[in-house]
Amino acid sequence: MRSAAVIGAGFGGLALAIRLQSAGVATTLIEARDKPGGRAYAWERDGFTFDAGPTVITDPACLKELWALSGRHLADDVELIPVTPFYRLNWPDGTNFDYSNDEAGLAREIAKLDPADVDGYRKFVDYSAGVYREGYEKLGHVAFLDFASMVKAAPALARYQAWRSVYSMVSSFVRNEKLREALSFHTLLVGGNPMTTSAIYALIHKLEKDGGVWFAKGGTHALIRGMARHFERLGGVVRLADPVVEIETLGDRATGVRTASGWRGDFDAVATNADIMHSYRDLLGGTRRGKRAAEKLANKSFSPSLFLIHFGIRGRWPGIPHHMILFGPRYRGLLSDIYDHGVLAQDFSLYLHHPTATDPGMAPEGCSTFYALAPVPHMGKLPIDWAEVGPIYADRILDHLEARLIPGLRERLVTSFHYTPVDFGRDLKAHLGSAFSLEPVLTQSAWFRTHNRDDVIPNLYFVGAGTHPGAGIPGVVGSAKATAALMLEERRS
Ligand SMILES: Cc1cc2nc3c(=O)[nH]c(=O)nc-3n(C[C@H](O)[C@H](O)[C@H](O)COP(=O)(O)OP(=O)(O)OC[C@H]3O[C@@H](n4cnc5c(N)ncnc54)[C@H](O)[C@@H]3O)c2cc1C
């Protein structure tokens, strides 16, 4: 294998392209949009910088490794700043819970909720450390290509009761309902319902505790730009604003790609970071393999979508930390509405991103940048007209924030815009507008997830949220490591 195409410049595509190029494979990265990043796109509006998606950067070591492969340092391209507290969780009754990896501080916060839970929390940390070792360190960066690999992982899955949900597992350690929510909501960051996502995902707690929570100076897109710069410096080629329309095949081999502009290239291997359904249904639509795989995917369960409102306001808000979760009055009921019933509920739980708390340079002098995000059902479950509902929903969120957290928000507003499930579908070709691809339930994880190498076309590879291990920056960067290992092993053999 001397040359490879990587379709899509999300975190997963970029990480894979860097790994391949670092190993001497001439790699071309082809991206549909005008900028790399995918879910981590960004906009500049009226002097404000708005990151489109990921904001909580965990496990910086997995990113640093991408530079270390060629003897360089991430710090040459990107400045990572620690964020503390990791999150402030807030409930409608006014309770705040500051969550960080400061042991003593965290014990105090837990004791405020229920002193009896401090001990249970410590036991939960031990559990989380165990699943982190098995699920992340050992299995998070290796491909599951055959059922035997799943069987090998079974004893560990059994030991950690992987069939139970994160919420159920957390509840076996602590009794306070708010603390149960605080220790289980993380699965939402990778598209999973805490009530049904495998307890293995409790590893996120350990991941954050050990590696910390970070933010890139200039925003997450500054990290994306740093990755793209690093890839080009290694000699990689980036083609922007030119969507791939076909993965060309001959027999059971991928031979190259063709783009919307008419450009085509021949490659020894093709890897796709694009949405898995889009890849099979559209890019391989002319092949039997593409049609069959798309039919199978259509029966899978996809993660919900998200509704985001981005806004820039006058004034600084030192009292509002960088990351806040504003819980609504319901937890389990709201999750059921989103995941099971496909209902746009009257109430919502919000994640509030306030990047100017860490980097004031992301807004004009004396101003602040925010986004608020609400999980909403994907378009397969809730086929509503977002062009009509979007502005109303955005207003409701702004009203809620004004009443609960940011007095005078409306009169301070300089700029705002929103992003709906339809936009995820249009901009990212996300199946059903899902924000995180396949739902991370046990029956769609590891071997049961889209394989990092196709079962029928052996030089066609997959990377990103729809593959093992799954969504989230550490997940997709881990998938790039698994996929690169397969590709480079193929080259060696
Ligand atoms: C709003 C939001 C907030 C999030 N917050 C966090 C967070 O705080 N922390 C965290 O770790 N994770 C977070 N996540 C999850 C994380 O962002 C994603 O799981 C991850 O970025 C997905 O990366 P990916 O490699 O799968 O590619 P994607 O980001 O999905 O990128 C795929 C790329 O492929 C391109 N593409 C598609 N079709 C074609 C084609 N035909 N030709 C060429 N290119 C194509 C797309 O344009 C896109 O650039 C968040 C996600 C969202 C949506």
Coordinates of C-alpha atoms and ligand atoms in Angstrom, one line a residue:
M1 CA 0.0 0.0 0.0
R2 CA 1.7 3.1 -1.2
S3 CA -1.3 5.5 -1.5
A4 CA -4.6 6.0 0.3
A5 CA -7.6 8.3 0.1
V6 CA -9.4 9.3 3.3
I7 CA -12.9 10.6 2.7
G8 CA -13.9 13.2 5.3
A9 CA -11.8 15.5 7.5
G10 CA -13.6 15.0 10.9
F11 CA -11.4 14.2 13.9
G12 CA -11.4 10.6 12.9
G13 CA -10.4 11.2 9.2
L14 CA -7.7 13.7 10.2
A15 CA -6.2 11.4 12.8
L16 CA -6.1 8.5 10.4
A17 CA -4.6 10.6 7.6
I18 CA -1.9 11.8 10.0
R19 CA -1.1 8.2 11.1
L20 CA -0.9 7.0 7.5
Q21 CA 1.2 9.9 6.2
S22 CA 3.5 9.6 9.3
A23 CA 4.0 5.9 8.2
G24 CA 5.0 6.9 4.7
V25 CA 1.7 6.2 2.9
A26 CA 1.0 9.0 0.4
T27 CA -2.4 10.2 1.7
T28 CA -5.0 12.4 0.2
L29 CA -7.8 13.7 2.5
I30 CA -10.9 14.7 0.6
E31 CA -13.5 16.9 2.4
A32 CA -16.9 17.9 1.2
R33 CA -17.1 21.2 3.1
D34 CA -15.0 24.4 2.8
K35 CA -13.2 23.7 6.1
P36 CA -12.1 20.5 7.8
G37 CA -13.6 19.5 11.2
G38 CA -16.9 17.8 10.4
R39 CA -18.9 18.0 13.7
A40 CA -16.0 20.2 14.8
Y41 CA -16.7 22.9 12.2
A42 CA -16.7 26.6 13.2
W43 CA -18.2 29.9 12.2
E44 CA -17.0 33.5 12.6
R45 CA -20.0 35.9 13.0
D46 CA -19.8 39.6 14.0
G47 CA -16.4 39.1 15.6
F48 CA -17.5 36.1 17.6
T49 CA -16.0 32.6 17.1
F50 CA -18.5 29.7 17.4
D51 CA -17.4 26.1 17.6
A52 CA -20.1 23.9 16.0
G53 CA -19.7 20.8 18.1
P54 CA -17.2 19.3 20.5
T55 CA -15.9 21.5 23.3
V56 CA -14.9 19.1 26.1
I57 CA -11.5 17.8 25.2
T58 CA -10.5 14.7 27.2
D59 CA -7.5 12.4 27.0
P60 CA -5.1 14.9 25.4
A61 CA -2.5 12.0 25.2
C62 CA -4.4 10.4 22.3
L63 CA -4.0 13.7 20.4
K64 CA -0.4 14.3 21.4
E65 CA 0.4 10.8 20.0
L66 CA -0.5 12.1 16.5
W67 CA 2.4 14.5 16.6
A68 CA 4.8 12.2 18.5
L69 CA 4.6 9.7 15.6
S70 CA 6.8 12.0 13.6
G71 CA 8.8 13.3 16.6
R72 CA 6.9 16.6 16.9
H73 CA 4.8 18.2 19.6
L74 CA 1.1 19.1 19.6
A75 CA 2.2 22.3 21.4
D76 CA 3.9 23.4 18.2
D77 CA 0.5 23.9 16.6
V78 CA -2.1 24.1 19.4
E79 CA -2.3 25.5 22.9
L80 CA -4.4 23.3 25.2
I81 CA -5.7 25.0 28.3
P82 CA -7.0 23.1 31.3
V83 CA -10.6 23.8 32.3
T84 CA -11.8 23.8 35.9
P85 CA -14.3 23.0 37.1
F86 CA -14.9 20.3 34.4
Y87 CA -18.6 21.1 34.6
R88 CA -21.0 22.9 36.8
L89 CA -24.2 20.9 37.1
N90 CA -27.3 23.0 38.0
W91 CA -30.9 21.8 38.8
P92 CA -34.1 23.9 38.7
D93 CA -34.2 24.1 42.6
G94 CA -30.9 26.1 42.4
T95 CA -28.6 23.3 43.5
N96 CA -25.1 23.6 42.0
F97 CA -22.6 20.8 41.8
D98 CA -19.0 21.6 40.6
Y99 CA -17.4 18.5 39.2
S100 CA -13.7 18.2 38.8
N101 CA -10.8 15.9 39.6
D102 CA -9.9 17.7 42.8
E103 CA -10.5 14.8 45.2
A104 CA -11.1 16.9 48.3
G105 CA -13.3 19.5 46.5
L106 CA -15.4 16.8 44.9
A107 CA -15.9 15.0 48.2
R108 CA -17.2 18.3 49.6
E109 CA -19.6 18.7 46.7
I110 CA -20.9 15.1 47.1
A111 CA -21.3 15.6 50.9
K112 CA -23.4 18.7 50.2
L113 CA -25.8 16.4 48.3
D114 CA -25.6 13.4 50.7
P115 CA -22.6 12.7 53.0
A116 CA -23.5 9.0 52.9
D117 CA -22.6 8.9 49.2
V118 CA -18.9 9.9 49.5
D119 CA -18.0 6.3 50.2
G120 CA -20.2 5.0 47.4
Y121 CA -18.6 7.5 45.0
R122 CA -15.1 6.1 45.9
K123 CA -16.4 2.6 45.1
F124 CA -17.8 3.9 41.8
V125 CA -14.3 5.4 41.0
D126 CA -12.8 2.0 41.5
Y127 CA -15.4 0.4 39.2
S128 CA -14.8 3.2 36.6
A129 CA -11.0 2.6 36.7
G130 CA -11.6 -1.1 36.0
V131 CA -13.8 -0.6 33.0
Y132 CA -11.4 2.1 31.8
R133 CA -8.5 -0.4 31.8
E134 CA -10.5 -3.1 30.0
G135 CA -12.7 -1.0 27.8
Y136 CA -10.5 1.9 26.8
E137 CA -6.8 1.0 27.4
K138 CA -7.0 -2.6 26.1
L139 CA -9.9 -2.6 23.6
G140 CA -10.5 1.1 22.7
H141 CA -7.9 1.1 19.9
V142 CA -8.1 -2.4 18.4
A143 CA -10.4 -3.5 15.7
F144 CA -13.1 -6.1 16.2
L145 CA -13.1 -7.9 12.8
D146 CA -14.4 -11.3 13.8
F147 CA -16.7 -12.8 16.4
A148 CA -13.7 -14.5 18.1
S149 CA -12.4 -11.1 19.2
M150 CA -15.8 -10.5 20.8
V151 CA -15.6 -13.8 22.6
K152 CA -12.2 -12.9 23.9
A153 CA -13.6 -9.7 25.4
A154 CA -16.6 -11.5 27.0
P155 CA -15.1 -12.3 30.4
A156 CA -14.2 -8.7 31.0
L157 CA -17.6 -7.6 29.8
A158 CA -19.2 -10.1 32.2
R159 CA -16.9 -9.1 35.1
Y160 CA -18.0 -5.4 34.8
Q161 CA -21.7 -6.3 34.2
A162 CA -21.7 -4.7 30.8
W163 CA -25.3 -5.6 30.2
R164 CA -26.4 -3.2 32.9
S165 CA -26.8 0.5 32.1
V166 CA -24.6 3.3 33.3
Y167 CA -27.4 4.7 35.4
S168 CA -28.2 1.3 36.9
M169 CA -24.6 0.8 37.8
V170 CA -24.1 4.3 39.3
S171 CA -27.3 3.8 41.3
S172 CA -25.8 0.7 42.9
F173 CA -23.1 2.9 44.3
V174 CA -24.8 6.1 45.3
R175 CA -28.4 6.9 46.4
N176 CA -28.8 10.6 45.9
E177 CA -30.8 11.2 42.6
K178 CA -28.8 14.3 41.7
L179 CA -25.6 12.5 42.1
R180 CA -26.9 9.6 40.0
E181 CA -27.6 12.1 37.3
A182 CA -24.2 13.8 37.7
L183 CA -22.3 10.5 37.4
S184 CA -24.4 9.1 34.4
F185 CA -25.1 12.1 32.1
H186 CA -21.8 11.7 30.3
T187 CA -23.1 9.1 27.9
L188 CA -25.2 11.8 26.3
L189 CA -21.9 13.4 25.1
V190 CA -21.4 10.3 22.9
G191 CA -25.1 10.0 21.9
G192 CA -26.1 7.3 24.5
N193 CA -29.1 7.2 26.8
P194 CA -27.7 6.8 30.4
M195 CA -30.7 4.5 31.1
T196 CA -29.7 2.0 28.3
T197 CA -26.0 2.6 27.4
S198 CA -23.7 -0.1 28.6
A199 CA -22.1 0.4 32.0
I200 CA -18.8 0.1 30.2
Y201 CA -19.2 3.8 29.3
A202 CA -18.7 4.6 33.0
L203 CA -15.1 4.6 31.9
I204 CA -15.6 8.2 30.8
H205 CA -15.4 9.2 34.5
K206 CA -11.9 7.8 34.8
L207 CA -10.9 9.2 31.5
E208 CA -11.8 12.7 32.7
K209 CA -10.4 12.2 36.1
D210 CA -7.0 11.1 34.9
G211 CA -6.6 13.2 31.7
G212 CA -8.5 16.3 32.8
V213 CA -10.7 18.4 30.7
W214 CA -9.1 20.8 28.2
F215 CA -9.9 23.5 25.7
A216 CA -7.9 24.6 22.7
K217 CA -7.0 28.3 22.6
G218 CA -9.0 29.8 19.8
G219 CA -11.6 27.0 20.1
T220 CA -11.8 23.3 19.1
H221 CA -11.5 24.3 15.5
A222 CA -8.0 25.6 16.3
L223 CA -7.1 22.0 17.2
I224 CA -8.6 20.9 13.9
R225 CA -6.6 23.5 12.0
G226 CA -3.5 22.3 13.9
M227 CA -4.1 18.7 12.8
A228 CA -4.6 19.7 9.2
R229 CA -1.4 21.9 9.3
H230 CA 0.5 19.0 10.8
F231 CA -0.8 16.6 8.1
E232 CA 0.2 18.9 5.3
R233 CA 3.6 19.5 6.8
L234 CA 4.1 15.7 6.7
G235 CA 3.4 15.9 3.0
G236 CA -0.3 14.9 3.0
V237 CA -2.7 16.5 0.5
V238 CA -6.0 18.1 1.5
R239 CA -8.8 18.7 -1.0
L240 CA -11.6 20.9 0.4
A241 CA -15.1 21.7 -0.9
D242 CA -15.2 18.7 -3.2
P243 CA -17.5 15.9 -2.0
V244 CA -16.7 12.4 -3.0
V245 CA -19.6 11.0 -5.0
E246 CA -18.3 7.5 -5.7
I247 CA -15.9 5.0 -4.3
E248 CA -14.8 3.2 -7.4
T249 CA -14.5 -0.6 -7.3
L250 CA -13.3 -3.4 -9.5
G251 CA -14.5 -6.8 -8.4
D252 CA -14.0 -6.9 -4.7
R253 CA -11.3 -4.1 -4.6
A254 CA -11.7 -0.4 -4.1
T255 CA -9.7 1.3 -6.8
G256 CA -10.2 5.0 -6.2
V257 CA -12.6 7.9 -5.7
R258 CA -14.5 10.3 -7.9
T259 CA -15.7 13.7 -6.6
A260 CA -18.5 16.2 -7.5
S261 CA -16.0 18.5 -9.4
G262 CA -15.2 15.6 -11.7
W263 CA -11.8 15.0 -10.2
R264 CA -10.8 11.4 -9.7
G265 CA -7.9 9.6 -8.1
D266 CA -6.6 6.0 -8.0
F267 CA -5.5 4.7 -4.6
D268 CA -4.3 1.4 -3.2
A269 CA -6.7 1.8 -0.3
V270 CA -9.7 3.9 0.5
A271 CA -10.9 4.8 4.0
T272 CA -14.1 6.7 4.7
N273 CA -14.8 9.0 7.7
A274 CA -18.1 10.0 6.1
D275 CA -21.4 8.9 7.7
I276 CA -21.6 5.1 7.5
M277 CA -25.0 5.1 5.8
H278 CA -23.9 7.7 3.3
S279 CA -20.7 5.7 2.6
Y280 CA -22.6 2.5 1.8
R281 CA -25.8 3.8 0.3
D282 CA -24.5 6.7 -1.8
L283 CA -20.7 6.3 -2.3
L284 CA -21.0 2.5 -2.9
G285 CA -24.6 2.7 -4.2
G286 CA -23.7 1.1 -7.5
T287 CA -22.4 -2.1 -5.8
R288 CA -24.1 -5.1 -4.3
R289 CA -22.0 -4.7 -1.2
G290 CA -23.1 -1.0 -0.8
K291 CA -26.8 -1.9 -1.2
R292 CA -26.7 -4.8 1.2
A293 CA -24.8 -3.0 3.9
A294 CA -27.1 0.0 3.7
E295 CA -30.2 -2.2 4.1
K296 CA -28.7 -3.7 7.2
L297 CA -27.8 -0.3 8.6
A298 CA -31.4 0.9 8.1
N299 CA -32.5 -1.5 10.8
K300 CA -30.0 -0.2 13.4
S301 CA -30.7 2.3 16.1
F302 CA -29.2 5.7 15.6
S303 CA -28.4 8.2 18.3
P304 CA -30.6 11.3 18.7
S305 CA -29.9 14.6 17.1
L306 CA -29.2 17.9 18.7
F307 CA -30.7 21.4 18.6
L308 CA -28.1 24.2 19.1
I309 CA -28.5 27.9 19.5
H310 CA -25.3 29.9 19.2
F311 CA -25.3 33.4 20.5
G312 CA -22.9 36.3 21.2
I313 CA -23.9 38.9 23.9
R314 CA -22.5 42.1 25.3
G315 CA -20.9 41.8 28.8
R316 CA -18.6 39.3 30.5
W317 CA -20.0 36.5 32.7
P318 CA -17.3 35.5 35.2
G319 CA -19.9 33.7 37.3
I320 CA -20.7 31.3 34.5
P321 CA -18.1 28.5 34.1
H322 CA -17.0 27.2 30.8
H323 CA -19.2 24.1 30.8
M324 CA -22.6 23.9 32.5
I325 CA -25.3 21.3 32.5
L326 CA -28.7 22.8 33.2
F327 CA -30.9 19.9 34.2
G328 CA -34.6 20.2 33.6
P329 CA -37.4 19.0 36.0
R330 CA -37.3 15.4 34.5
Y331 CA -34.4 13.1 33.8
R332 CA -35.6 9.6 33.0
G333 CA -38.9 10.9 31.5
L334 CA -37.1 13.4 29.3
L335 CA -34.7 10.7 28.1
S336 CA -37.6 8.5 27.2
D337 CA -39.2 11.3 25.2
I338 CA -36.0 11.8 23.2
Y339 CA -34.9 8.1 22.8
D340 CA -38.2 6.1 22.8
H341 CA -41.2 8.3 22.1
G342 CA -39.7 10.7 19.6
V343 CA -41.4 13.7 21.3
L344 CA -40.2 17.3 21.4
A345 CA -40.9 17.8 25.1
Q346 CA -42.0 21.0 26.7
D347 CA -39.1 20.9 29.1
F348 CA -35.4 20.4 28.3
S349 CA -32.0 19.8 29.8
L350 CA -29.3 22.0 28.3
Y351 CA -25.6 21.9 27.9
L352 CA -24.3 25.5 28.0
H353 CA -20.9 26.2 26.4
H354 CA -19.2 29.5 27.5
P355 CA -15.8 29.4 25.8
T356 CA -15.0 33.1 26.6
A357 CA -14.7 31.9 30.3
T358 CA -11.4 30.3 29.2
D359 CA -10.5 32.3 26.1
P360 CA -11.8 35.8 26.0
G361 CA -10.3 36.2 22.5
M362 CA -13.3 34.2 21.1
A363 CA -15.5 37.3 21.3
P364 CA -15.1 41.1 20.7
E365 CA -13.8 43.1 23.7
G366 CA -16.3 43.1 26.5
C367 CA -18.5 40.4 24.9
S368 CA -19.2 36.7 25.5
T369 CA -19.7 33.7 23.3
F370 CA -22.2 30.9 24.1
Y371 CA -24.0 28.0 22.7
A372 CA -26.8 26.0 24.3
L373 CA -27.5 22.5 23.2
A374 CA -30.6 20.4 23.7
P375 CA -30.7 16.7 22.7
V376 CA -33.8 16.1 20.5
P377 CA -35.1 13.0 18.7
H378 CA -33.6 12.3 15.3
M379 CA -35.6 12.9 12.1
G380 CA -36.6 9.2 11.8
K381 CA -38.4 9.5 15.1
L382 CA -39.6 13.1 14.9
P383 CA -40.3 14.1 11.3
I384 CA -41.2 17.7 12.0
D385 CA -40.6 20.9 10.0
W386 CA -37.6 22.3 11.7
A387 CA -37.7 25.4 9.5
E388 CA -40.9 26.3 11.3
V389 CA -40.2 24.8 14.7
G390 CA -36.5 25.9 14.9
P391 CA -37.0 29.6 15.6
I392 CA -39.7 28.9 18.2
Y393 CA -37.6 26.3 20.0
A394 CA -34.6 28.7 19.9
D395 CA -36.7 31.5 21.5
R396 CA -37.9 29.1 24.2
I397 CA -34.3 28.2 25.0
L398 CA -33.2 31.8 25.1
D399 CA -36.2 32.7 27.4
H400 CA -35.3 29.9 29.7
L401 CA -31.6 31.0 29.9
E402 CA -32.6 34.6 30.5
A403 CA -35.0 33.5 33.4
R404 CA -32.6 31.0 34.9
L405 CA -29.0 32.2 34.4
I406 CA -28.4 35.3 32.2
P407 CA -30.5 38.3 33.1
G408 CA -31.1 40.8 30.3
L409 CA -29.9 38.2 27.7
R410 CA -32.3 39.5 25.0
E411 CA -31.3 43.1 25.2
R412 CA -27.6 42.2 25.3
L413 CA -27.9 39.9 22.2
V414 CA -25.4 40.9 19.4
T415 CA -25.8 37.9 17.1
S416 CA -27.5 34.5 17.2
F417 CA -28.3 31.6 14.9
H418 CA -29.5 28.0 15.4
Y419 CA -28.6 24.5 14.1
T420 CA -31.2 21.7 13.7
P421 CA -31.3 18.0 12.9
V422 CA -32.0 19.0 9.3
D423 CA -28.6 20.9 9.2
F424 CA -26.8 17.8 10.5
G425 CA -28.4 15.8 7.6
R426 CA -27.6 18.5 5.0
D427 CA -24.1 19.6 6.0
L428 CA -22.7 16.3 7.3
K429 CA -24.9 13.7 5.4
A430 CA -25.7 12.4 8.8
H431 CA -28.3 9.6 8.5
L432 CA -31.6 10.8 10.1
G433 CA -29.7 13.9 11.2
S434 CA -28.2 11.9 14.1
A435 CA -25.5 13.8 15.9
F436 CA -23.4 10.8 16.9
S437 CA -24.2 8.0 14.4
L438 CA -25.0 4.5 15.7
E439 CA -26.4 4.5 19.2
P440 CA -23.8 3.2 21.7
V441 CA -25.7 0.2 23.1
L442 CA -24.0 -3.1 23.8
T443 CA -25.7 -4.8 20.8
Q444 CA -24.2 -2.1 18.5
S445 CA -20.7 -2.0 20.1
A446 CA -17.3 -3.6 19.2
W447 CA -17.9 -6.4 16.7
F448 CA -21.6 -5.5 16.4
R449 CA -20.6 -2.0 15.1
T450 CA -19.5 -1.1 11.6
H451 CA -16.1 -2.9 11.2
N452 CA -13.0 -0.8 10.7
R453 CA -12.3 -2.8 7.6
D454 CA -15.1 -3.9 5.2
D455 CA -16.0 -7.6 5.3
V456 CA -16.3 -7.8 1.5
I457 CA -14.0 -5.2 0.0
P458 CA -10.7 -5.8 1.9
N459 CA -9.0 -2.5 1.0
L460 CA -12.0 -0.4 2.1
Y461 CA -11.7 1.0 5.6
F462 CA -13.9 2.9 8.0
V463 CA -13.0 5.4 10.7
G464 CA -15.1 7.7 12.9
A465 CA -18.2 7.7 15.1
G466 CA -20.0 4.9 13.3
T467 CA -17.1 2.4 13.8
H468 CA -15.5 0.9 16.9
P469 CA -15.1 2.2 19.5
G470 CA -17.6 5.0 18.8
A471 CA -18.4 8.7 19.0
G472 CA -16.5 11.4 21.0
I473 CA -13.0 12.8 20.3
P474 CA -11.1 10.0 22.2
G475 CA -13.4 7.5 20.5
V476 CA -12.9 8.5 16.9
V477 CA -9.2 9.2 17.4
G478 CA -9.1 5.6 18.9
S479 CA -10.9 4.3 15.8
A480 CA -8.2 6.0 13.6
K481 CA -5.5 4.1 15.6
A482 CA -7.4 0.8 15.1
T483 CA -8.0 1.4 11.4
A484 CA -4.4 2.6 10.7
A485 CA -3.1 -0.5 12.4
L486 CA -5.1 -2.7 10.0
M487 CA -4.0 -0.7 7.0
L488 CA -0.3 -0.7 7.9
E489 CA -0.5 -4.4 8.8
E490 CA -1.9 -5.0 5.3
R491 CA 1.0 -3.1 3.8
R492 CA 3.5 -5.1 5.8
S493 CA 1.9 -8.4 4.7
Ligands
LIG1 C1 -22.8 19.5 19.1 C2 -21.9 18.4 19.4 C3 -21.1 18.5 20.6 C4 -20.2 17.5 20.9 N1 -19.4 17.6 22.0 C5 -18.4 16.7 22.2 C6 -17.5 17.0 23.2 O1 -17.6 18.0 23.9 N2 -16.4 16.1 23.4 C7 -16.3 15.0 22.6 O2 -15.3 14.3 22.8 N3 -17.2 14.8 21.6 C8 -18.2 15.6 21.4 N4 -19.1 15.4 20.4 C9 -18.9 14.2 19.5 C10 -17.8 14.4 18.5 O3 -17.8 15.7 18.1 C11 -18.0 13.4 17.3 O4 -18.2 12.1 17.7 C12 -16.7 13.5 16.4 O5 -16.3 14.8 16.2 C13 -17.1 12.8 15.1 O6 -15.9 12.7 14.3 P1 -15.9 11.8 13.0 O7 -14.4 11.5 12.8 O8 -16.8 10.7 13.2 O9 -16.3 12.7 11.8 P2 -17.3 13.9 11.5 O10 -17.1 15.0 12.4 O11 -18.7 13.3 11.4 O12 -16.8 14.3 10.1 C14 -17.0 13.6 8.9 C15 -16.6 14.4 7.8 O13 -16.9 13.7 6.6 C16 -17.2 14.7 5.6 N5 -18.0 14.1 4.5 C17 -19.2 13.5 4.6 N6 -19.6 13.0 3.4 C18 -18.5 13.3 2.5 C19 -18.3 13.0 1.2 N7 -19.1 12.4 0.4 N8 -17.1 13.5 0.6 C20 -16.1 14.1 1.4 N9 -16.4 14.4 2.7 C21 -17.5 13.9 3.3 C22 -18.1 15.7 6.4 O14 -18.2 16.9 5.7 C23 -17.3 15.8 7.7 O15 -16.3 16.8 7.6 C24 -20.0 16.3 20.0 C25 -20.8 16.2 18.9 C26 -21.7 17.3 18.6 C27 -22.5 17.1 17.3

